[in-house]
């Protein structure tokens, strides 16, 4: 029987497989490349690589989705924050502090008394 000479995708070791084989186990690194045949060529493809790539991709997509969600929340918060900010006489906005709110409260109360 004629053996096909292939190269392990994982470690580059030579593989000799019977023409009917669809999988082979590398004797060198014990990975299990799938054997692909086209009309002109035969090559090996590591299934584990494909699975890893697919997992990597779906992870990236999840990250992207999470990121755009975060961006949306961030934008909402930025808009809300802008409306909560106190503007000083220089037109600079800043986060109201407890102190300044209390002072404003006292001032309003004092003016109310007067
Ligand atoms: Zn190998």
PDB file of C-alpha atoms in Angstrom, residues 66-109:
ATOM      1  CA  UNK A  66     -19.467  43.755  26.313  1.00  0.00           C
ATOM      2  CA  UNK A  67     -17.371  46.705  25.224  1.00  0.00           C
ATOM      3  CA  UNK A  68     -20.116  48.369  23.226  1.00  0.00           C
ATOM      4  CA  UNK A  69     -22.498  47.814  26.123  1.00  0.00           C
ATOM      5  CA  UNK A  70     -20.004  49.475  28.424  1.00  0.00           C
ATOM      6  CA  UNK A  71     -19.610  52.346  25.993  1.00  0.00           C
ATOM      7  CA  UNK A  72     -23.377  52.820  25.954  1.00  0.00           C
ATOM      8  CA  UNK A  73     -23.517  52.839  29.741  1.00  0.00           C
ATOM      9  CA  UNK A  74     -20.573  55.201  29.774  1.00  0.00           C
ATOM     10  CA  UNK A  75     -22.298  57.594  27.407  1.00  0.00           C
ATOM     11  CA  UNK A  76     -25.504  57.503  29.425  1.00  0.00           C
ATOM     12  CA  UNK A  77     -23.539  58.232  32.547  1.00  0.00           C
ATOM     13  CA  UNK A  78     -21.627  61.072  30.908  1.00  0.00           C
ATOM     14  CA  UNK A  79     -24.886  62.721  29.859  1.00  0.00           C
ATOM     15  CA  UNK A  80     -26.433  62.218  33.286  1.00  0.00           C
ATOM     16  CA  UNK A  81     -23.272  63.425  35.005  1.00  0.00           C
ATOM     17  CA  UNK A  82     -23.247  66.571  32.898  1.00  0.00           C
ATOM     18  CA  UNK A  83     -26.743  67.405  34.122  1.00  0.00           C
ATOM     19  CA  UNK A  84     -25.713  66.847  37.745  1.00  0.00           C
ATOM     20  CA  UNK A  85     -22.590  68.945  37.588  1.00  0.00           C
ATOM     21  CA  UNK A  86     -22.417  72.291  39.312  1.00  0.00           C
ATOM     22  CA  UNK A  87     -21.113  75.159  37.213  1.00  0.00           C
ATOM     23  CA  UNK A  88     -18.946  77.695  38.962  1.00  0.00           C
ATOM     24  CA  UNK A  89     -18.635  81.340  37.975  1.00  0.00           C
ATOM     25  CA  UNK A  90     -15.841  80.487  35.535  1.00  0.00           C
ATOM     26  CA  UNK A  91     -18.185  78.175  33.684  1.00  0.00           C
ATOM     27  CA  UNK A  92     -16.211  75.134  34.731  1.00  0.00           C
ATOM     28  CA  UNK A  93     -18.297  72.205  35.717  1.00  0.00           C
ATOM     29  CA  UNK A  94     -17.381  70.145  38.717  1.00  0.00           C
ATOM     30  CA  UNK A  95     -18.907  67.439  40.844  1.00  0.00           C
ATOM     31  CA  UNK A  96     -20.853  68.930  43.724  1.00  0.00           C
ATOM     32  CA  UNK A  97     -19.197  68.181  47.031  1.00  0.00           C
ATOM     33  CA  UNK A  98     -20.965  67.569  50.282  1.00  0.00           C
ATOM     34  CA  UNK A  99     -19.402  70.727  51.697  1.00  0.00           C
ATOM     35  CA  UNK A 100     -20.586  73.058  48.969  1.00  0.00           C
ATOM     36  CA  UNK A 101     -24.066  71.547  49.025  1.00  0.00           C
ATOM     37  CA  UNK A 102     -24.245  72.073  52.780  1.00  0.00           C
ATOM     38  CA  UNK A 103     -22.955  75.640  52.430  1.00  0.00           C
ATOM     39  CA  UNK A 104     -25.548  76.355  49.763  1.00  0.00           C
ATOM     40  CA  UNK A 105     -28.215  74.860  52.027  1.00  0.00           C
ATOM     41  CA  UNK A 106     -27.142  77.079  54.926  1.00  0.00           C
ATOM     42  CA  UNK A 107     -27.063  80.169  52.686  1.00  0.00           C
ATOM     43  CA  UNK A 108     -30.544  79.439  51.384  1.00  0.00           C
ATOM     44  CA  UNK A 109     -31.780  78.893  54.943  1.00  0.00           C
TER      45      UNK A 109
END
